[in-house]
């Protein structure tokens, strides 16, 4: 496989690299209760923020790299610190953490910095500078508001991007996951706190619940990153659901999957876990993956059954009318998979599935909502994979549970928009904006920020329960680095970038002061 093209990185301003002993003092790492349920930004000038970027690995030559993307949408420079947590595995597969490194960063007003962790880690210890590389997570802390932090994995096998978490937790869920022979399933647990954490990890497969001894009572040392490889403990399963629960302490959980089946799919997915269950989940960007198969995995972690509806609303519903949702009664600790489109190597199980492959016309865009109507919350995750003949591409992501009137996301640094006048340029992805309200019109402005300044690119009016889709080739220009969405009432937005060598799907990060929970609407 060819090496990925070189990415131009603007390294953050360094104000002294410091190696910190684990017994040294820590800043107070805190978060609001609002952060639980997904990352949120803080635009107030006196509001600090903390961001946890748990999963990543890097090699010294940068062929594999963990990128931390720092976006400052405010009108003033923002200073902060980036703490790097390197780790290796010993011959028995146990994590070997190393001392943390702390560096100061400064982000210019309305600017962006992309920090390549490979260039930092390789200087810390000779053991971390070998060609095999190391695992590396990061913690970003800022005293002032206006900063949004995302991170990305860039490898020859694929690329993906996700928002960094703004809260740690005592419970984390991953609805989907694959442990077939051609897939590497890496579970990352970051503990940046001064106290050790102890976790239990349970799994649900088609063969029932699994609690391997290697994942029971697992110590996650203070101020360290632990990477757990599932392969030695698992038989091949197309779908594996995971639940991480702490006995003591808190952690941040994130997953990387590497798909390396020559028959397909091939690619990399970077997926933050969710530390919240919800009665409804939204996926605004349906069928945006350029030929990818699309499935939705729903998991009920509770001891009570959940009455769930899966609704797929095609864009043609404006003309043809709504389509009745699919209903499912989910038992306690039960998982269901809803297949919207398939190809022969898409990794989905045949147990507890719903067929939604005929709901939308071939090639039609849509949004999905998943709702529980008996007060029992669930978790829901989407799986996108391309067949090998269409290129590299795998992505998994959780849905959105909250709307916002002000939200931001970083454009993946490898994305270069094509000319909208060039007929040979294929659609590389889209920005989808959804109005989840049942009776309110949303007026939406889409702005792009970066080297071109902040520019209003699109304006739209969304009827209740409708979405707008923007082709990235038309929406963006070279030099754009981030997108901001402002609206008259709460909306949700999702970006999918899908050139031939990867699929990256990521939701916007809402400003904490503008977040709301949509009403739970029944189908009528």
mmCIF file of N, CA and C in Angstrom, residues 57-126:
data_model
loop_
_atom_site.group_PDB
_atom_site.id
_atom_site.type_symbol
_atom_site.label_atom_id
_atom_site.label_comp_id
_atom_site.label_asym_id
_atom_site.label_seq_id
_atom_site.Cartn_x
_atom_site.Cartn_y
_atom_site.Cartn_z
ATOM 1 N N UNK A 57 -1.879 6.309 18.004
ATOM 2 C CA UNK A 57 -0.539 5.732 17.967
ATOM 3 C C UNK A 57 0.262 6.487 16.923
ATOM 4 N N UNK A 58 1.582 6.404 17.038
ATOM 5 C CA UNK A 58 2.449 7.180 16.156
ATOM 6 C C UNK A 58 3.770 6.463 15.973
ATOM 7 N N UNK A 59 4.353 6.641 14.795
ATOM 8 C CA UNK A 59 5.714 6.184 14.521
ATOM 9 C C UNK A 59 6.601 7.405 14.307
ATOM 10 N N UNK A 60 7.902 7.291 14.627
ATOM 11 C CA UNK A 60 8.769 8.476 14.585
ATOM 12 C C UNK A 60 8.821 9.171 13.231
ATOM 13 N N UNK A 61 8.651 8.411 12.137
ATOM 14 C CA UNK A 61 8.730 9.039 10.817
ATOM 15 C C UNK A 61 7.427 9.720 10.407
ATOM 16 N N UNK A 62 6.386 9.637 11.271
ATOM 17 C CA UNK A 62 5.128 10.292 10.974
ATOM 18 C C UNK A 62 4.252 9.563 9.984
ATOM 19 N N UNK A 63 4.678 8.374 9.526
ATOM 20 C CA UNK A 63 3.820 7.608 8.619
ATOM 21 C C UNK A 63 2.493 7.282 9.286
ATOM 22 N N UNK A 64 2.558 6.929 10.560
ATOM 23 C CA UNK A 64 1.367 6.803 11.398
ATOM 24 C C UNK A 64 1.416 7.944 12.411
ATOM 25 N N UNK A 65 0.342 8.704 12.512
ATOM 26 C CA UNK A 65 0.419 9.856 13.396
ATOM 27 C C UNK A 65 -0.918 10.149 14.055
ATOM 28 N N UNK A 66 -0.809 10.623 15.294
ATOM 29 C CA UNK A 66 -1.953 11.099 16.062
ATOM 30 C C UNK A 66 -1.885 12.627 16.034
ATOM 31 N N UNK A 67 -2.866 13.254 15.400
ATOM 32 C CA UNK A 67 -2.903 14.703 15.261
ATOM 33 C C UNK A 67 -3.907 15.291 16.247
ATOM 34 N N UNK A 68 -3.509 16.352 16.937
ATOM 35 C CA UNK A 68 -4.417 17.097 17.797
ATOM 36 C C UNK A 68 -4.689 18.438 17.114
ATOM 37 N N UNK A 69 -5.962 18.719 16.851
ATOM 38 C CA UNK A 69 -6.364 19.878 16.060
ATOM 39 C C UNK A 69 -6.993 20.907 16.994
ATOM 40 N N UNK A 70 -6.326 22.032 17.166
ATOM 41 C CA UNK A 70 -6.729 23.073 18.106
ATOM 42 C C UNK A 70 -7.296 24.249 17.318
ATOM 43 N N UNK A 71 -8.580 24.533 17.494
ATOM 44 C CA UNK A 71 -9.244 25.616 16.768
ATOM 45 C C UNK A 71 -9.676 26.686 17.757
ATOM 46 N N UNK A 72 -9.271 27.925 17.496
ATOM 47 C CA UNK A 72 -9.638 29.057 18.336
ATOM 48 C C UNK A 72 -10.579 29.960 17.542
ATOM 49 N N UNK A 73 -11.863 29.906 17.846
ATOM 50 C CA UNK A 73 -12.839 30.714 17.119
ATOM 51 C C UNK A 73 -13.013 32.097 17.739
ATOM 52 N N UNK A 74 -12.330 32.372 18.844
ATOM 53 C CA UNK A 74 -12.486 33.660 19.517
ATOM 54 C C UNK A 74 -11.647 34.738 18.835
ATOM 55 N N UNK A 75 -11.852 35.976 19.248
ATOM 56 C CA UNK A 75 -11.161 37.110 18.653
ATOM 57 C C UNK A 75 -9.866 37.446 19.388
ATOM 58 N N UNK A 76 -9.453 36.591 20.336
ATOM 59 C CA UNK A 76 -8.218 36.819 21.071
ATOM 60 C C UNK A 76 -7.362 35.558 21.046
ATOM 61 N N UNK A 77 -6.031 35.702 21.085
ATOM 62 C CA UNK A 77 -5.175 34.514 21.208
ATOM 63 C C UNK A 77 -5.493 33.770 22.504
ATOM 64 N N UNK A 78 -5.345 32.467 22.477
ATOM 65 C CA UNK A 78 -5.621 31.639 23.647
ATOM 66 C C UNK A 78 -4.384 30.803 23.954
ATOM 67 N N UNK A 79 -4.019 30.789 25.222
ATOM 68 C CA UNK A 79 -2.875 29.993 25.669
ATOM 69 C C UNK A 79 -3.364 28.815 26.499
ATOM 70 N N UNK A 80 -2.613 27.748 26.451
ATOM 71 C CA UNK A 80 -2.966 26.571 27.226
ATOM 72 C C UNK A 80 -1.809 25.596 27.266
ATOM 73 N N UNK A 81 -2.108 24.366 27.621
ATOM 74 C CA UNK A 81 -1.072 23.332 27.696
ATOM 75 C C UNK A 81 -1.582 22.044 27.068
ATOM 76 N N UNK A 82 -0.646 21.287 26.529
ATOM 77 C CA UNK A 82 -0.929 19.983 25.940
ATOM 78 C C UNK A 82 -0.073 18.959 26.673
ATOM 79 N N UNK A 83 -0.728 18.011 27.343
ATOM 80 C CA UNK A 83 -0.030 16.943 28.057
ATOM 81 C C UNK A 83 -0.104 15.671 27.228
ATOM 82 N N UNK A 84 1.049 15.059 26.994
ATOM 83 C CA UNK A 84 1.140 13.880 26.142
ATOM 84 C C UNK A 84 1.403 12.662 27.019
ATOM 85 N N UNK A 85 0.644 11.571 26.775
ATOM 86 C CA UNK A 85 0.740 10.329 27.558
ATOM 87 C C UNK A 85 1.192 9.196 26.639
ATOM 88 N N UNK A 86 2.494 8.885 26.579
ATOM 89 C CA UNK A 86 2.970 7.766 25.749
ATOM 90 C C UNK A 86 2.895 6.439 26.486
ATOM 91 N N UNK A 87 2.805 5.351 25.709
ATOM 92 C CA UNK A 87 2.708 4.017 26.300
ATOM 93 C C UNK A 87 3.187 2.984 25.290
ATOM 94 N N UNK A 88 3.728 1.874 25.800
ATOM 95 C CA UNK A 88 4.086 0.711 24.991
ATOM 96 C C UNK A 88 3.445 -0.529 25.599
ATOM 97 N N UNK A 89 3.627 -1.677 24.944
ATOM 98 C CA UNK A 89 3.202 -2.963 25.491
ATOM 99 C C UNK A 89 4.429 -3.821 25.748
ATOM 100 N N UNK A 90 4.409 -4.577 26.873
ATOM 101 C CA UNK A 90 5.502 -5.514 27.123
ATOM 102 C C UNK A 90 5.237 -6.814 26.376
ATOM 103 N N UNK A 91 6.103 -7.803 26.559
ATOM 104 C CA UNK A 91 5.994 -9.054 25.807
ATOM 105 C C UNK A 91 4.730 -9.834 26.144
ATOM 106 N N UNK A 92 4.103 -9.546 27.270
ATOM 107 C CA UNK A 92 2.865 -10.221 27.661
ATOM 108 C C UNK A 92 1.632 -9.411 27.269
ATOM 109 N N UNK A 93 1.843 -8.298 26.601
ATOM 110 C CA UNK A 93 0.715 -7.485 26.186
ATOM 111 C C UNK A 93 0.246 -6.500 27.236
ATOM 112 N N UNK A 94 0.994 -6.336 28.322
ATOM 113 C CA UNK A 94 0.605 -5.394 29.360
ATOM 114 C C UNK A 94 1.161 -4.003 29.037
ATOM 115 N N UNK A 95 0.401 -2.950 29.339
ATOM 116 C CA UNK A 95 0.865 -1.591 29.019
ATOM 117 C C UNK A 95 2.057 -1.181 29.861
ATOM 118 N N UNK A 96 2.966 -0.441 29.249
ATOM 119 C CA UNK A 96 4.130 0.122 29.930
ATOM 120 C C UNK A 96 4.065 1.636 29.743
ATOM 121 N N UNK A 97 3.506 2.366 30.703
ATOM 122 C CA UNK A 97 3.411 3.825 30.544
ATOM 123 C C UNK A 97 4.752 4.500 30.775
ATOM 124 N N UNK A 98 4.907 5.677 30.179
ATOM 125 C CA UNK A 98 6.110 6.482 30.336
ATOM 126 C C UNK A 98 5.726 7.819 30.969
ATOM 127 N N UNK A 99 6.749 8.568 31.372
ATOM 128 C CA UNK A 99 6.489 9.886 31.946
ATOM 129 C C UNK A 99 5.752 10.769 30.945
ATOM 130 N N UNK A 100 4.885 11.604 31.490
ATOM 131 C CA UNK A 100 4.156 12.553 30.657
ATOM 132 C C UNK A 100 5.077 13.665 30.182
ATOM 133 N N UNK A 101 4.673 14.305 29.095
ATOM 134 C CA UNK A 101 5.354 15.515 28.631
ATOM 135 C C UNK A 101 4.327 16.627 28.536
ATOM 136 N N UNK A 102 4.673 17.796 29.049
ATOM 137 C CA UNK A 102 3.772 18.940 28.998
ATOM 138 C C UNK A 102 4.424 20.041 28.181
ATOM 139 N N UNK A 103 3.669 20.566 27.209
ATOM 140 C CA UNK A 103 4.170 21.698 26.459
ATOM 141 C C UNK A 103 3.106 22.793 26.437
ATOM 142 N N UNK A 104 3.567 24.031 26.427
ATOM 143 C CA UNK A 104 2.665 25.166 26.334
ATOM 144 C C UNK A 104 2.320 25.412 24.871
ATOM 145 N N UNK A 105 1.092 25.815 24.620
ATOM 146 C CA UNK A 105 0.664 26.125 23.266
ATOM 147 C C UNK A 105 -0.023 27.480 23.253
ATOM 148 N N UNK A 106 0.031 28.142 22.118
ATOM 149 C CA UNK A 106 -0.677 29.400 21.920
ATOM 150 C C UNK A 106 -1.339 29.356 20.549
ATOM 151 N N UNK A 107 -2.647 29.599 20.523
ATOM 152 C CA UNK A 107 -3.407 29.552 19.276
ATOM 153 C C UNK A 107 -3.799 30.976 18.915
ATOM 154 N N UNK A 108 -3.494 31.435 17.713
ATOM 155 C CA UNK A 108 -3.837 32.804 17.353
ATOM 156 C C UNK A 108 -5.346 33.007 17.268
ATOM 157 N N UNK A 109 -5.759 34.256 17.353
ATOM 158 C CA UNK A 109 -7.179 34.582 17.269
ATOM 159 C C UNK A 109 -7.758 34.071 15.955
ATOM 160 N N UNK A 110 -8.903 33.397 16.054
ATOM 161 C CA UNK A 110 -9.620 32.848 14.904
ATOM 162 C C UNK A 110 -8.693 32.022 14.014
ATOM 163 N N UNK A 111 -7.785 31.287 14.669
ATOM 164 C CA UNK A 111 -6.823 30.468 13.942
ATOM 165 C C UNK A 111 -6.864 29.027 14.384
ATOM 166 N N UNK A 112 -5.999 28.241 13.794
ATOM 167 C CA UNK A 112 -5.967 26.810 14.082
ATOM 168 C C UNK A 112 -4.530 26.325 14.103
ATOM 169 N N UNK A 113 -4.244 25.381 15.000
ATOM 170 C CA UNK A 113 -2.954 24.707 15.056
ATOM 171 C C UNK A 113 -3.200 23.205 14.982
ATOM 172 N N UNK A 114 -2.363 22.517 14.214
ATOM 173 C CA UNK A 114 -2.408 21.056 14.135
ATOM 174 C C UNK A 114 -1.092 20.532 14.695
ATOM 175 N N UNK A 115 -1.171 19.794 15.790
ATOM 176 C CA UNK A 115 0.022 19.299 16.476
ATOM 177 C C UNK A 115 0.181 17.810 16.175
ATOM 178 N N UNK A 116 1.299 17.444 15.583
ATOM 179 C CA UNK A 116 1.617 16.044 15.300
ATOM 180 C C UNK A 116 2.338 15.453 16.508
ATOM 181 N N UNK A 117 1.699 14.498 17.183
ATOM 182 C CA UNK A 117 2.292 13.953 18.400
ATOM 183 C C UNK A 117 3.523 13.097 18.126
ATOM 184 N N UNK A 118 3.690 12.591 16.905
ATOM 185 C CA UNK A 118 4.870 11.781 16.596
ATOM 186 C C UNK A 118 6.153 12.562 16.839
ATOM 187 N N UNK A 119 6.148 13.858 16.506
ATOM 188 C CA UNK A 119 7.364 14.663 16.654
ATOM 189 C C UNK A 119 7.694 14.937 18.111
ATOM 190 N N UNK A 120 6.704 14.837 18.992
ATOM 191 C CA UNK A 120 6.943 15.051 20.423
ATOM 192 C C UNK A 120 7.390 13.753 21.089
ATOM 193 N N UNK A 121 6.673 12.666 20.824
ATOM 194 C CA UNK A 121 6.920 11.408 21.527
ATOM 195 C C UNK A 121 8.307 10.871 21.237
ATOM 196 N N UNK A 122 8.760 10.987 20.006
ATOM 197 C CA UNK A 122 10.050 10.401 19.629
ATOM 198 C C UNK A 122 11.212 11.016 20.382
ATOM 199 N N UNK A 123 11.023 12.207 20.968
ATOM 200 C CA UNK A 123 12.117 12.870 21.692
ATOM 201 C C UNK A 123 12.133 12.546 23.180
ATOM 202 N N UNK A 124 11.147 11.786 23.668
ATOM 203 C CA UNK A 124 11.003 11.604 25.110
ATOM 204 C C UNK A 124 11.869 10.492 25.680
ATOM 205 N N UNK A 125 12.038 9.400 24.916
ATOM 206 C CA UNK A 125 12.749 8.231 25.442
ATOM 207 C C UNK A 125 13.217 7.405 24.248
ATOM 208 N N UNK A 126 14.419 6.819 24.285
ATOM 209 C CA UNK A 126 14.887 5.998 23.166
ATOM 210 C C UNK A 126 13.933 4.848 22.830
#
